[in-house]
């Protein structure tokens, strides 16, 4: 590996969805958010893009999700995606679907491309129709402001209860040319994605751009794998959204063609770096989050058991409130493992918080509690549970639950 | 039915576990709770009792749960149960098991009965060994104070984060004699029981007494059914405990023999009245609870779908925080139904909050929001979701999530 060191993927300073060549973006305010903050984003590629998407598996997919799925199935390339925040356009029936179609049509007309070249996303309150005059105004403003360094402006416009934007880019060299993968995401609540290829879910939205040339089927496979290693391993509140969407666009502007076995390893590594960075930042910016906990379950009898057990701990209200209170309370962790449905023998279970042993043989390992409290005070720590029942493992990134989470969600509406 | 009206089960004023004939109980302080509040309860029957139990399905069953399961399998009758709060005796290994055995032995010696005639329960912090000197002192004091009106004192001693005791009794007449069923329960957090016969789970503890004579197998079957209609349908925080226990004792002191087809309907009705009363009161006294929501799902394709869907809504953090904030936010209810795994068509879904239509055909029913807010302000309301996919139904009683819940559980340890 040493001789390849210069070619390995690395983060781009101040990277965004417009870091890859040939992409332009913008973010504007069109009056959907009462605060007057940016609420409409546009991402445009100078060249046709191959693309793929993963979407919520919720049975109430929002209208824009339905439209994106159809385009994923029927189109070879697209050119643009427009995103509004403030209104989710979910549970809005035929009228909602027609609004999504019109949002694409108006964007296409303004950009001089085909309506089917445009994808749409919405995030915000469920059950409210899109105010189409505001959307139309947003489209015109956003088209006017498209720019090659508009990635950060776009990321400002897609957020809702997020406290900060989440954007990054990674580049690597292949056959003497630079390939860049950029991404932006939003989401702080209703976060428990379990997105499926061309069928996603949770209100997280993620847009990934690359200037590599890659065919749709390959993009889809690699995106699915990357999403499984990132967004599908995070949880804030175990509430899966109606709008979760992760789209990837590849416009080939770098002049580099990537395919299975040709630049595959570098590209997939870069892609996973981008999505894991975005996913972890979503958890750290989760509604009311004060710390991120990486729950790692090893020694499970099966991958399904490992996932089940990690998920039970990651979603346990009692674990999450104990983490908020910096309480090492390992009994709550074991209780969650015990009801998770995973199979194991209690006496074979070990637990560690970062470098500290907590449980050995299913009982207290004897580490002084004050030392465990120190670990809990960190902004981020790893909870390692070994079930002693096999060789399978799984990890999930989760957050604590604070007063602020309750406040945000009890007050969201008013 | 009219001619039987005098015989129907009705609540006994100020009822408790000592309302049925032949039971004595007590509650004392032996120093397990730092507050000095009562922490040790004893329940004793003058005659041998038939009995049955349901217990947590958690893979880390507490030592007292293991002991109770063994006695349920091996004993025909028992005479007493002792319960300590403050320490759960869970994840305590062989030492913990031996402590549970000793707790029964010491009680038996003091009461002049066989060690195997005694059942034990513990609730409190996981992973801590029982301080046996304090337990021994508790046994002596509790034995001294046993009394035929000690049911309320016992219920004071079993509670932990509960703000009030939960006890009741129901009586009916059969063949000219009065039969009484009494009960007490504790539990405010780590409440998501799914107890199985002779294998229970959640820290809820429940003790039911009756002066009817009923054989163990019949008691077990009827208890299982009653638990399925009550405790297994409640949730506070979706965290199943290591200690959940529900025990029923039948001492025959009323002189009435009940069996399948002979007094069955009256007895089972009385039993369900007792456990549903206790279960609903547990939810209303859930940690930080400000309101109880009865989630009723109808029109499901299967009973499993109905349960899955009701459970997803009942455990949704976003629904629970919205209820706390009196926010009608029905989008969160539909989103939870959508990710629950139940099968249905979005356009066939209806939702009502008490008497108010909220969703029709998967979309806003048009009821003014102010009217929905009025329903949400009630101490208790029913959320009725019709999936329009079949004839199966299920209901779950759940609570909201408040700042207080977070406070209680972030501070529990310190």
JSON list of C-alpha atoms in Angstrom, two decimals, chain A residues 51-136:
[
{"chain": "A", "resi": 51, "resn": "UNK", "atom": "CA", "xyz": [-27.61, 8.54, -10.66]},
{"chain": "A", "resi": 52, "resn": "UNK", "atom": "CA", "xyz": [-29.04, 6.22, -8.03]},
{"chain": "A", "resi": 53, "resn": "UNK", "atom": "CA", "xyz": [-31.09, 6.64, -4.87]},
{"chain": "A", "resi": 54, "resn": "UNK", "atom": "CA", "xyz": [-32.04, 4.93, -1.66]},
{"chain": "A", "resi": 55, "resn": "UNK", "atom": "CA", "xyz": [-35.33, 5.84, -0.03]},
{"chain": "A", "resi": 56, "resn": "UNK", "atom": "CA", "xyz": [-37.42, 5.37, 3.09]},
{"chain": "A", "resi": 57, "resn": "UNK", "atom": "CA", "xyz": [-39.17, 2.04, 3.55]},
{"chain": "A", "resi": 58, "resn": "UNK", "atom": "CA", "xyz": [-42.03, 3.82, 5.35]},
{"chain": "A", "resi": 59, "resn": "UNK", "atom": "CA", "xyz": [-45.47, 2.81, 3.99]},
{"chain": "A", "resi": 60, "resn": "UNK", "atom": "CA", "xyz": [-46.35, 6.50, 3.79]},
{"chain": "A", "resi": 61, "resn": "UNK", "atom": "CA", "xyz": [-43.63, 7.65, 1.36]},
{"chain": "A", "resi": 62, "resn": "UNK", "atom": "CA", "xyz": [-43.83, 11.38, 0.72]},
{"chain": "A", "resi": 63, "resn": "UNK", "atom": "CA", "xyz": [-44.86, 12.55, -2.77]},
{"chain": "A", "resi": 64, "resn": "UNK", "atom": "CA", "xyz": [-41.28, 13.61, -3.74]},
{"chain": "A", "resi": 65, "resn": "UNK", "atom": "CA", "xyz": [-40.05, 10.15, -2.70]},
{"chain": "A", "resi": 66, "resn": "UNK", "atom": "CA", "xyz": [-42.63, 8.52, -4.98]},
{"chain": "A", "resi": 67, "resn": "UNK", "atom": "CA", "xyz": [-41.51, 10.76, -7.86]},
{"chain": "A", "resi": 68, "resn": "UNK", "atom": "CA", "xyz": [-37.80, 10.06, -7.25]},
{"chain": "A", "resi": 69, "resn": "UNK", "atom": "CA", "xyz": [-38.44, 6.31, -7.17]},
{"chain": "A", "resi": 70, "resn": "UNK", "atom": "CA", "xyz": [-40.22, 6.47, -10.51]},
{"chain": "A", "resi": 71, "resn": "UNK", "atom": "CA", "xyz": [-37.36, 8.41, -12.08]},
{"chain": "A", "resi": 72, "resn": "UNK", "atom": "CA", "xyz": [-34.80, 6.00, -10.62]},
{"chain": "A", "resi": 73, "resn": "UNK", "atom": "CA", "xyz": [-36.67, 3.20, -12.37]},
{"chain": "A", "resi": 74, "resn": "UNK", "atom": "CA", "xyz": [-37.29, 4.93, -15.69]},
{"chain": "A", "resi": 75, "resn": "UNK", "atom": "CA", "xyz": [-34.46, 7.40, -16.38]},
{"chain": "A", "resi": 76, "resn": "UNK", "atom": "CA", "xyz": [-30.89, 6.81, -17.48]},
{"chain": "A", "resi": 77, "resn": "UNK", "atom": "CA", "xyz": [-29.66, 10.29, -16.52]},
{"chain": "A", "resi": 78, "resn": "UNK", "atom": "CA", "xyz": [-30.82, 13.44, -14.70]},
{"chain": "A", "resi": 79, "resn": "UNK", "atom": "CA", "xyz": [-29.47, 17.02, -14.46]},
{"chain": "A", "resi": 80, "resn": "UNK", "atom": "CA", "xyz": [-30.82, 18.59, -11.27]},
{"chain": "A", "resi": 81, "resn": "UNK", "atom": "CA", "xyz": [-32.44, 18.19, -7.89]},
{"chain": "A", "resi": 82, "resn": "UNK", "atom": "CA", "xyz": [-34.45, 20.82, -6.01]},
{"chain": "A", "resi": 83, "resn": "UNK", "atom": "CA", "xyz": [-35.16, 20.60, -2.29]},
{"chain": "A", "resi": 84, "resn": "UNK", "atom": "CA", "xyz": [-37.49, 22.57, -0.04]},
{"chain": "A", "resi": 85, "resn": "UNK", "atom": "CA", "xyz": [-37.49, 22.57, 3.75]},
{"chain": "A", "resi": 86, "resn": "UNK", "atom": "CA", "xyz": [-40.46, 23.57, 5.98]},
{"chain": "A", "resi": 87, "resn": "UNK", "atom": "CA", "xyz": [-43.09, 21.34, 4.38]},
{"chain": "A", "resi": 88, "resn": "UNK", "atom": "CA", "xyz": [-42.61, 17.58, 3.90]},
{"chain": "A", "resi": 89, "resn": "UNK", "atom": "CA", "xyz": [-45.29, 17.07, 1.21]},
{"chain": "A", "resi": 90, "resn": "UNK", "atom": "CA", "xyz": [-46.11, 13.72, 2.89]},
{"chain": "A", "resi": 91, "resn": "UNK", "atom": "CA", "xyz": [-49.65, 12.38, 3.47]},
{"chain": "A", "resi": 92, "resn": "UNK", "atom": "CA", "xyz": [-50.85, 14.92, 0.90]},
{"chain": "A", "resi": 93, "resn": "UNK", "atom": "CA", "xyz": [-52.49, 12.56, -1.61]},
{"chain": "A", "resi": 94, "resn": "UNK", "atom": "CA", "xyz": [-52.84, 13.22, -5.34]},
{"chain": "A", "resi": 95, "resn": "UNK", "atom": "CA", "xyz": [-52.58, 17.00, -4.89]},
{"chain": "A", "resi": 96, "resn": "UNK", "atom": "CA", "xyz": [-49.23, 16.51, -3.18]},
{"chain": "A", "resi": 97, "resn": "UNK", "atom": "CA", "xyz": [-47.99, 14.28, -5.95]},
{"chain": "A", "resi": 98, "resn": "UNK", "atom": "CA", "xyz": [-49.04, 16.82, -8.58]},
{"chain": "A", "resi": 99, "resn": "UNK", "atom": "CA", "xyz": [-47.19, 19.52, -6.63]},
{"chain": "A", "resi": 100, "resn": "UNK", "atom": "CA", "xyz": [-44.00, 17.44, -6.75]},
{"chain": "A", "resi": 101, "resn": "UNK", "atom": "CA", "xyz": [-44.42, 16.96, -10.50]},
{"chain": "A", "resi": 102, "resn": "UNK", "atom": "CA", "xyz": [-44.98, 20.70, -10.97]},
{"chain": "A", "resi": 103, "resn": "UNK", "atom": "CA", "xyz": [-41.94, 21.53, -8.84]},
{"chain": "A", "resi": 104, "resn": "UNK", "atom": "CA", "xyz": [-39.85, 19.46, -11.29]},
{"chain": "A", "resi": 105, "resn": "UNK", "atom": "CA", "xyz": [-41.58, 20.96, -14.35]},
{"chain": "A", "resi": 106, "resn": "UNK", "atom": "CA", "xyz": [-41.07, 24.55, -13.25]},
{"chain": "A", "resi": 107, "resn": "UNK", "atom": "CA", "xyz": [-37.43, 23.86, -12.46]},
{"chain": "A", "resi": 108, "resn": "UNK", "atom": "CA", "xyz": [-36.89, 22.23, -15.85]},
{"chain": "A", "resi": 109, "resn": "UNK", "atom": "CA", "xyz": [-38.54, 25.12, -17.69]},
{"chain": "A", "resi": 110, "resn": "UNK", "atom": "CA", "xyz": [-36.36, 27.64, -15.87]},
{"chain": "A", "resi": 111, "resn": "UNK", "atom": "CA", "xyz": [-33.14, 25.66, -16.49]},
{"chain": "A", "resi": 112, "resn": "UNK", "atom": "CA", "xyz": [-33.97, 24.71, -20.09]},
{"chain": "A", "resi": 113, "resn": "UNK", "atom": "CA", "xyz": [-33.88, 20.97, -19.48]},
{"chain": "A", "resi": 114, "resn": "UNK", "atom": "CA", "xyz": [-36.49, 18.19, -19.60]},
{"chain": "A", "resi": 115, "resn": "UNK", "atom": "CA", "xyz": [-38.98, 17.85, -16.66]},
{"chain": "A", "resi": 116, "resn": "UNK", "atom": "CA", "xyz": [-37.85, 14.24, -16.23]},
{"chain": "A", "resi": 117, "resn": "UNK", "atom": "CA", "xyz": [-34.27, 15.50, -15.77]},
{"chain": "A", "resi": 118, "resn": "UNK", "atom": "CA", "xyz": [-35.25, 16.94, -12.39]},
{"chain": "A", "resi": 119, "resn": "UNK", "atom": "CA", "xyz": [-35.56, 15.18, -9.02]},
{"chain": "A", "resi": 120, "resn": "UNK", "atom": "CA", "xyz": [-37.32, 16.77, -6.03]},
{"chain": "A", "resi": 121, "resn": "UNK", "atom": "CA", "xyz": [-37.16, 16.44, -2.23]},
{"chain": "A", "resi": 122, "resn": "UNK", "atom": "CA", "xyz": [-39.13, 17.99, 0.63]},
{"chain": "A", "resi": 123, "resn": "UNK", "atom": "CA", "xyz": [-38.65, 17.99, 4.40]},
{"chain": "A", "resi": 124, "resn": "UNK", "atom": "CA", "xyz": [-40.66, 19.57, 7.21]},
{"chain": "A", "resi": 125, "resn": "UNK", "atom": "CA", "xyz": [-44.15, 19.15, 8.54]},
{"chain": "A", "resi": 126, "resn": "UNK", "atom": "CA", "xyz": [-46.23, 16.17, 7.39]},
{"chain": "A", "resi": 127, "resn": "UNK", "atom": "CA", "xyz": [-49.78, 16.59, 6.07]},
{"chain": "A", "resi": 128, "resn": "UNK", "atom": "CA", "xyz": [-49.48, 20.10, 4.71]},
{"chain": "A", "resi": 129, "resn": "UNK", "atom": "CA", "xyz": [-49.70, 20.94, 0.98]},
{"chain": "A", "resi": 130, "resn": "UNK", "atom": "CA", "xyz": [-46.79, 22.74, -0.70]},
{"chain": "A", "resi": 131, "resn": "UNK", "atom": "CA", "xyz": [-47.54, 26.45, -1.27]},
{"chain": "A", "resi": 132, "resn": "UNK", "atom": "CA", "xyz": [-46.74, 26.44, -4.99]},
{"chain": "A", "resi": 133, "resn": "UNK", "atom": "CA", "xyz": [-46.36, 30.23, -5.47]},
{"chain": "A", "resi": 134, "resn": "UNK", "atom": "CA", "xyz": [-43.57, 30.27, -2.91]},
{"chain": "A", "resi": 135, "resn": "UNK", "atom": "CA", "xyz": [-42.00, 27.19, -4.50]},
{"chain": "A", "resi": 136, "resn": "UNK", "atom": "CA", "xyz": [-42.14, 28.90, -7.92]}
]
